[in-house]
Amino acid sequence: MNPDPNQAGNRTIMQTVNGKFFESGEAKSLPAKIKRTGELILVDIDGQPSARMLELDRVSDKLHGLSRKVYFAGGAVFETEDDAGIDELFGHKGGFVDQLNRFEGSLKWAAASFILCLVVVFGAYRWGLPLAAYAAAHVTPTVYSDILDYGTLQSLDRSVFSASELPDSERQKFQTVFEELLQTAELEPDSMDLEFRKGGIFGANAFALPGGTIVVTDELITFSETLDEVAGVLAHEIGHVTEKHSLQQIYRVAGFYLLIGAVTGDDGQLLDELVAQAGILQSRAYSREFEHDADRVSVELMLKSGRDPLAVTRLLDKVLADCGESCERTDILSTHPGMIDRKAAIKTLIEKQAQN
């Protein structure tokens, strides 16, 4: 015989919690209140003559903005907004979600979590992205790099460059120097291509594309006075290719985009603008590292080929005289190291090579 819920004997009846009661499988609720005596759960439903005794199944965790639910064996559910009453009634400590909710509600832990998040994001940005980009660049199939070269050069030819106006004999002279440097670097002659273009807004310049295409402008050739000056530039660009700097840069910027998206949870127009601006700053910050690396390769190749590794610094002197104070020192937003800083670094590299 079931005990009478209204005759609880010497059991202590705890506080009453008001809410709504749903019969098993029913969407319509009835006003009700529950109370507990020992292990017995009593449900007093409005309009019914006596309280019902039900077997407890489980109690839901506390979540901000959601009602608490008491689930009974058989499928009936009691729902209430009285979190404190449920906790007192059942001595409920909550599961993982409830603990997480309390954790988020603590200002101290919220501040600690925010700081930890900043540390993780900074670590990913400062060390994770470069390492991941380095690994990705060195496993990227050559065919993809070649496609990038072709597409980039085609685009520049349509929008910026025009055909080189250097005499064939002049281009062949520098092509020969280029092939000698590749041989010194123990690279196959067809592993890289040298292209000449009239630079337009690029002016006196040279750059390397991911697949090994190196572009030198007529203006740079005209700007130089000796063969070794251009040879030093070509050796520098060969260093960019062998160290896969262009590919690493692409992966770093792409990774930065993903990192910002993961942190903000936003992929809208505002994020696109933020990433576009931040990506520029990020690429500038990393370029100083890559330029120093390429200068190291240039010094090594020039010394091995019997050429003057300081010749490129004389070319930099001309660039410095041409562009003035804006090139003099490295600053936090400079795309390349300042010319004075860069010349000093090259001389240090030469001294180190001489000591070996």
Short mmCIF file of C-alpha atoms in Angstrom, two decimals:
data_model
loop_
_atom_site.label_atom_id
_atom_site.label_comp_id
_atom_site.label_asym_id
_atom_site.label_seq_id
_atom_site.Cartn_x
_atom_site.Cartn_y
_atom_site.Cartn_z
CA MET A 1 0.00 0.00 0.00
CA ASN A 2 1.34 3.42 -1.02
CA PRO A 3 1.93 5.81 1.86
CA ASP A 4 -0.41 8.75 2.11
CA PRO A 5 1.52 11.82 0.90
CA ASN A 6 -0.42 13.95 3.35
CA GLN A 7 0.71 11.73 6.26
CA ALA A 8 4.48 12.27 6.11
CA GLY A 9 5.04 10.98 9.67
CA ASN A 10 8.18 12.37 11.23
CA ARG A 11 9.76 13.31 7.93
CA THR A 12 10.61 17.01 7.54
CA ILE A 13 8.76 18.77 4.76
CA MET A 14 11.04 21.31 3.01
CA GLN A 15 10.02 24.53 1.28
CA THR A 16 7.41 24.56 -1.44
CA VAL A 17 8.32 25.56 -5.01
CA ASN A 18 5.68 26.98 -7.33
CA GLY A 19 5.62 26.27 -11.05
CA LYS A 20 3.88 24.39 -13.87
CA PHE A 21 3.24 20.68 -14.22
CA PHE A 22 3.17 18.80 -17.54
CA GLU A 23 1.70 15.33 -17.70
CA SER A 24 3.74 12.84 -19.72
CA GLY A 25 3.32 13.57 -23.42
CA GLU A 26 1.13 16.64 -22.81
CA ALA A 27 1.93 20.17 -24.09
CA LYS A 28 -0.63 21.85 -21.83
CA SER A 29 0.54 22.74 -18.34
CA LEU A 30 -1.31 23.08 -15.03
CA PRO A 31 -0.34 25.39 -12.14
CA ALA A 32 1.32 23.29 -9.45
CA LYS A 33 3.77 23.24 -6.61
CA ILE A 34 6.15 20.57 -5.39
CA LYS A 35 7.62 19.76 -2.01
CA ARG A 36 9.81 17.01 -0.71
CA THR A 37 9.64 14.81 2.34
CA GLY A 38 12.58 12.46 2.71
CA GLU A 39 12.91 10.62 -0.58
CA LEU A 40 9.33 11.36 -1.60
CA ILE A 41 8.43 14.12 -4.09
CA LEU A 42 4.94 15.50 -3.62
CA VAL A 43 3.25 17.36 -6.46
CA ASP A 44 0.21 19.44 -5.61
CA ILE A 45 -1.66 20.27 -8.83
CA ASP A 46 -4.27 23.01 -8.76
CA GLY A 47 -7.77 21.65 -9.10
CA GLN A 48 -6.88 18.13 -7.92
CA PRO A 49 -8.11 16.95 -4.51
CA SER A 50 -4.82 15.54 -3.24
CA ALA A 51 -1.11 15.73 -3.86
CA ARG A 52 0.57 13.12 -6.04
CA MET A 53 3.69 11.27 -5.07
CA LEU A 54 6.16 10.88 -7.97
CA GLU A 55 9.56 9.29 -8.39
CA LEU A 56 12.34 11.74 -9.24
CA ASP A 57 14.34 11.11 -12.42
CA ARG A 58 16.64 14.14 -12.68
CA VAL A 59 16.85 17.92 -12.22
CA SER A 60 18.07 20.19 -15.03
CA ASP A 61 21.16 22.38 -14.69
CA LYS A 62 20.86 26.09 -14.09
CA LEU A 63 21.13 28.11 -17.30
CA HIS A 64 20.68 31.85 -17.55
CA GLY A 65 17.31 32.78 -19.03
CA LEU A 66 15.91 29.23 -18.99
CA SER A 67 13.42 27.65 -16.63
CA ARG A 68 14.48 24.84 -14.32
CA LYS A 69 12.90 21.48 -14.94
CA VAL A 70 12.29 18.53 -12.65
CA TYR A 71 11.88 15.28 -14.59
CA PHE A 72 9.94 12.39 -13.09
CA ALA A 73 9.92 8.71 -13.89
CA GLY A 74 7.19 8.06 -16.42
CA GLY A 75 7.77 11.32 -18.34
CA ALA A 76 5.98 14.00 -16.28
CA VAL A 77 7.82 17.34 -15.95
CA PHE A 78 7.65 20.20 -13.44
CA GLU A 79 8.90 23.60 -14.63
CA THR A 80 9.72 26.66 -12.51
CA GLU A 81 11.63 29.96 -12.51
CA ASP A 82 12.62 29.47 -8.85
CA ASP A 83 16.28 28.38 -9.17
CA ALA A 84 17.07 28.93 -5.50
CA GLY A 85 14.02 26.97 -4.42
CA ILE A 86 14.98 23.98 -6.59
CA ASP A 87 18.55 24.04 -5.29
CA GLU A 88 17.32 24.07 -1.68
CA LEU A 89 14.67 21.45 -2.32
CA PHE A 90 17.05 18.95 -3.89
CA GLY A 91 20.42 20.09 -2.57
CA HIS A 92 21.26 20.32 -6.25
CA LYS A 93 24.95 20.93 -7.04
CA GLY A 94 24.48 20.74 -10.78
CA GLY A 95 26.45 19.08 -13.54
CA PHE A 96 29.11 20.44 -15.87
CA VAL A 97 26.81 22.97 -17.54
CA ASP A 98 25.64 24.31 -14.20
CA GLN A 99 29.22 24.63 -12.95
CA LEU A 100 30.18 26.39 -16.17
CA ASN A 101 27.28 28.81 -15.71
CA ARG A 102 28.49 29.64 -12.19
CA PHE A 103 32.04 29.99 -13.50
CA GLU A 104 30.91 32.51 -16.11
CA GLY A 105 29.02 34.43 -13.46
CA SER A 106 32.15 35.02 -11.41
CA LEU A 107 33.87 38.31 -12.27
CA LYS A 108 37.21 36.98 -11.06
CA TRP A 109 37.05 33.87 -13.22
CA ALA A 110 35.67 35.82 -16.17
CA ALA A 111 38.65 38.20 -16.00
CA ALA A 112 41.07 35.28 -15.70
CA SER A 113 39.43 33.58 -18.69
CA PHE A 114 39.70 36.77 -20.73
CA ILE A 115 43.41 37.12 -19.94
CA LEU A 116 44.01 33.45 -20.73
CA CYS A 117 42.20 33.89 -24.03
CA LEU A 118 44.40 36.87 -24.89
CA VAL A 119 47.53 34.87 -24.06
CA VAL A 120 46.40 31.96 -26.24
CA VAL A 121 45.48 34.25 -29.15
CA PHE A 122 48.79 36.13 -28.88
CA GLY A 123 50.70 32.86 -28.74
CA ALA A 124 48.89 31.57 -31.80
CA TYR A 125 49.56 34.84 -33.64
CA ARG A 126 53.20 35.22 -32.60
CA TRP A 127 54.42 31.61 -32.79
CA GLY A 128 51.62 29.36 -34.02
CA LEU A 129 50.93 31.12 -37.31
CA PRO A 130 54.60 31.33 -38.39
CA LEU A 131 55.19 27.66 -37.58
CA ALA A 132 52.04 26.54 -39.35
CA ALA A 133 52.78 28.76 -42.36
CA TYR A 134 56.35 27.43 -42.55
CA ALA A 135 55.13 23.83 -42.53
CA ALA A 136 52.36 24.52 -45.07
CA ALA A 137 54.72 26.37 -47.43
CA HIS A 138 57.17 23.47 -47.48
CA VAL A 139 54.53 20.87 -48.36
CA THR A 140 52.67 22.91 -50.98
CA PRO A 141 52.89 21.14 -54.36
CA THR A 142 54.95 22.98 -56.98
CA VAL A 143 52.02 23.04 -59.39
CA TYR A 144 50.06 25.34 -57.06
CA SER A 145 52.98 27.75 -56.72
CA ASP A 146 53.35 27.83 -60.51
CA ILE A 147 49.65 28.68 -60.87
CA LEU A 148 50.10 31.56 -58.40
CA ASP A 149 53.08 32.85 -60.38
CA TYR A 150 51.24 32.73 -63.67
CA GLY A 151 48.11 34.43 -62.36
CA THR A 152 50.01 37.15 -60.47
CA LEU A 153 52.30 38.01 -63.36
CA GLN A 154 49.40 38.09 -65.81
CA SER A 155 47.53 40.47 -63.54
CA LEU A 156 50.55 42.77 -63.11
CA ASP A 157 51.19 42.78 -66.86
CA ARG A 158 47.64 43.97 -67.44
CA SER A 159 47.57 46.62 -64.72
CA VAL A 160 51.11 47.83 -63.93
CA PHE A 161 53.93 46.50 -66.08
CA SER A 162 54.78 46.93 -69.72
CA ALA A 163 57.25 45.08 -71.89
CA SER A 164 60.93 45.52 -71.05
CA GLU A 165 62.80 48.02 -73.21
CA LEU A 166 66.26 46.68 -72.37
CA PRO A 167 68.32 45.49 -75.33
CA ASP A 168 68.49 41.72 -75.76
CA SER A 169 72.22 41.80 -75.08
CA GLU A 170 71.64 43.55 -71.75
CA ARG A 171 69.00 41.06 -70.65
CA GLN A 172 71.20 38.12 -71.69
CA LYS A 173 74.07 39.51 -69.60
CA PHE A 174 71.97 39.47 -66.45
CA GLN A 175 70.40 36.13 -67.38
CA THR A 176 73.90 34.65 -67.41
CA VAL A 177 74.64 36.11 -63.97
CA PHE A 178 71.34 34.71 -62.73
CA GLU A 179 72.15 31.20 -63.97
CA GLU A 180 75.60 31.38 -62.36
CA LEU A 181 74.00 32.23 -59.01
CA LEU A 182 71.57 29.31 -59.35
CA GLN A 183 74.50 27.00 -60.03
CA THR A 184 76.33 28.37 -56.98
CA ALA A 185 73.21 27.69 -54.90
CA GLU A 186 73.19 24.13 -56.32
CA LEU A 187 69.81 24.69 -57.94
CA GLU A 188 68.65 23.43 -61.31
CA PRO A 189 68.78 26.09 -64.08
CA ASP A 190 65.06 25.65 -64.77
CA SER A 191 64.05 25.82 -61.08
CA MET A 192 63.55 29.60 -61.34
CA ASP A 193 62.76 32.08 -64.10
CA LEU A 194 64.05 35.62 -64.55
CA GLU A 195 61.62 38.10 -66.08
CA PHE A 196 62.30 41.69 -67.16
CA ARG A 197 59.58 44.33 -67.15
CA LYS A 198 59.26 48.09 -67.34
CA GLY A 199 58.19 48.85 -63.77
CA GLY A 200 55.71 51.71 -64.14
CA ILE A 201 54.58 52.74 -60.66
CA PHE A 202 56.86 50.04 -59.17
CA GLY A 203 59.91 51.93 -60.42
CA ALA A 204 63.34 50.49 -59.61
CA ASN A 205 62.38 47.19 -58.05
CA ALA A 206 62.75 43.41 -58.00
CA PHE A 207 60.59 40.76 -56.37
CA ALA A 208 60.09 37.01 -56.22
CA LEU A 209 56.84 35.12 -56.74
CA PRO A 210 56.05 31.87 -54.87
CA GLY A 211 56.83 29.48 -57.73
CA GLY A 212 60.30 30.87 -58.47
CA THR A 213 59.57 33.66 -60.94
CA ILE A 214 61.85 36.63 -60.24
CA VAL A 215 60.93 39.95 -61.80
CA VAL A 216 63.47 42.74 -62.28
CA THR A 217 62.45 46.14 -63.63
CA ASP A 218 64.28 48.13 -66.29
CA GLU A 219 64.46 50.99 -63.83
CA LEU A 220 66.49 48.91 -61.37
CA ILE A 221 68.94 47.89 -64.08
CA THR A 222 69.30 51.53 -65.14
CA PHE A 223 69.65 52.63 -61.51
CA SER A 224 72.57 50.25 -60.89
CA GLU A 225 76.17 50.94 -61.94
CA THR A 226 77.85 47.55 -61.69
CA LEU A 227 77.00 43.96 -62.46
CA ASP A 228 77.59 42.94 -58.83
CA GLU A 229 74.93 45.38 -57.61
CA VAL A 230 72.28 43.62 -59.66
CA ALA A 231 73.80 40.22 -58.83
CA GLY A 232 73.34 41.02 -55.12
CA VAL A 233 69.68 41.84 -55.73
CA LEU A 234 69.17 38.63 -57.72
CA ALA A 235 70.83 36.59 -54.96
CA HIS A 236 68.53 38.26 -52.45
CA GLU A 237 65.43 37.29 -54.47
CA ILE A 238 66.74 33.74 -54.89
CA GLY A 239 66.84 33.64 -51.08
CA HIS A 240 63.16 34.60 -50.93
CA VAL A 241 62.31 31.70 -53.25
CA THR A 242 64.45 29.03 -51.59
CA GLU A 243 63.15 29.99 -48.15
CA LYS A 244 59.56 30.06 -49.52
CA HIS A 245 58.88 33.47 -48.04
CA SER A 246 56.06 34.37 -50.44
CA LEU A 247 54.14 31.19 -49.66
CA GLN A 248 54.68 31.64 -45.94
CA GLN A 249 53.35 35.18 -46.22
CA ILE A 250 50.21 33.98 -47.99
CA TYR A 251 49.57 31.31 -45.35
CA ARG A 252 50.26 33.72 -42.48
CA VAL A 253 47.74 36.26 -43.73
CA ALA A 254 45.18 33.49 -44.38
CA GLY A 255 45.79 32.08 -40.91
CA PHE A 256 45.42 35.54 -39.40
CA TYR A 257 42.03 35.84 -41.11
CA LEU A 258 40.91 32.51 -39.65
CA LEU A 259 42.22 33.42 -36.19
CA ILE A 260 40.29 36.70 -36.09
CA GLY A 261 37.16 34.92 -37.33
CA ALA A 262 37.48 32.25 -34.64
CA VAL A 263 37.93 34.81 -31.86
CA THR A 264 35.14 37.16 -32.95
CA GLY A 265 32.76 34.53 -34.33
CA ASP A 266 31.97 37.00 -37.11
CA ASP A 267 32.45 36.73 -40.85
CA GLY A 268 30.64 39.90 -41.90
CA GLN A 269 31.75 43.02 -43.72
CA LEU A 270 33.16 44.63 -40.58
CA LEU A 271 35.43 41.62 -40.02
CA ASP A 272 36.55 41.71 -43.66
CA GLU A 273 37.59 45.35 -43.28
CA LEU A 274 39.34 44.68 -39.97
CA VAL A 275 41.27 41.75 -41.39
CA ALA A 276 42.17 43.66 -44.54
CA GLN A 277 43.76 46.44 -42.45
CA ALA A 278 45.31 44.14 -39.82
CA GLY A 279 46.63 41.82 -42.52
CA ILE A 280 48.61 44.70 -44.03
CA LEU A 281 50.22 45.51 -40.68
CA GLN A 282 50.90 41.86 -40.02
CA SER A 283 52.59 41.32 -43.36
CA ARG A 284 54.75 44.41 -42.83
CA ALA A 285 55.85 43.21 -39.41
CA TYR A 286 56.93 39.85 -40.76
CA SER A 287 58.67 41.19 -43.88
CA ARG A 288 61.65 42.46 -41.84
CA GLU A 289 62.33 38.90 -40.72
CA PHE A 290 62.15 37.62 -44.29
CA GLU A 291 64.32 40.43 -45.67
CA HIS A 292 67.07 39.63 -43.18
CA ASP A 293 66.87 35.96 -44.14
CA ALA A 294 67.10 36.78 -47.85
CA ASP A 295 70.07 39.10 -47.21
CA ARG A 296 71.84 36.19 -45.50
CA VAL A 297 71.35 34.02 -48.60
CA SER A 298 72.55 36.90 -50.80
CA VAL A 299 75.78 37.31 -48.82
CA GLU A 300 76.46 33.56 -48.92
CA LEU A 301 75.88 33.28 -52.68
CA MET A 302 77.88 36.39 -53.53
CA LEU A 303 80.88 35.18 -51.49
CA LYS A 304 80.72 31.68 -52.97
CA SER A 305 80.54 33.05 -56.52
CA GLY A 306 83.49 35.35 -55.95
CA ARG A 307 81.42 38.52 -56.19
CA ASP A 308 81.38 41.54 -53.89
CA PRO A 309 78.64 41.05 -51.26
CA LEU A 310 78.88 44.74 -50.34
CA ALA A 311 77.88 45.82 -53.83
CA VAL A 312 74.22 45.61 -52.91
CA THR A 313 74.80 48.11 -50.07
CA ARG A 314 76.10 50.61 -52.62
CA LEU A 315 72.87 50.14 -54.51
CA LEU A 316 71.02 50.72 -51.25
CA ASP A 317 72.99 53.95 -50.82
CA LYS A 318 71.62 55.15 -54.14
CA VAL A 319 68.10 54.16 -53.10
CA LEU A 320 68.60 56.01 -49.82
CA ALA A 321 69.77 59.15 -51.61
CA ASP A 322 66.79 58.92 -53.94
CA CYS A 323 64.04 58.37 -51.36
CA GLY A 324 65.46 60.50 -48.50
CA GLU A 325 64.61 60.34 -44.80
CA SER A 326 61.63 57.99 -45.26
CA CYS A 327 64.08 55.12 -45.89
CA GLU A 328 66.62 55.92 -43.20
CA ARG A 329 65.45 53.92 -40.19
CA THR A 330 63.32 50.92 -39.48
CA ASP A 331 60.00 51.83 -37.91
CA ILE A 332 57.14 49.68 -36.74
CA LEU A 333 55.15 50.07 -39.97
CA SER A 334 57.99 49.87 -42.49
CA THR A 335 57.57 47.28 -45.21
CA HIS A 336 61.31 46.65 -45.37
CA PRO A 337 64.05 47.31 -42.85
CA GLY A 338 65.38 50.86 -42.97
CA MET A 339 68.34 51.17 -45.32
CA ILE A 340 70.87 52.13 -42.63
CA ASP A 341 69.76 49.22 -40.45
CA ARG A 342 69.80 46.86 -43.41
CA LYS A 343 73.28 47.90 -44.54
CA ALA A 344 74.60 47.35 -41.01
CA ALA A 345 72.99 43.91 -40.89
CA ILE A 346 74.54 42.92 -44.24
CA LYS A 347 77.99 44.00 -43.07
CA THR A 348 77.52 41.93 -39.91
CA LEU A 349 76.57 38.91 -42.03
CA ILE A 350 79.70 39.39 -44.17
CA GLU A 351 81.90 39.54 -41.06
CA LYS A 352 80.33 36.32 -39.71
CA GLN A 353 80.91 34.56 -43.03
CA ALA A 354 84.54 35.72 -43.05
CA GLN A 355 85.07 34.20 -39.60
CA ASN A 356 83.79 30.77 -40.69
#
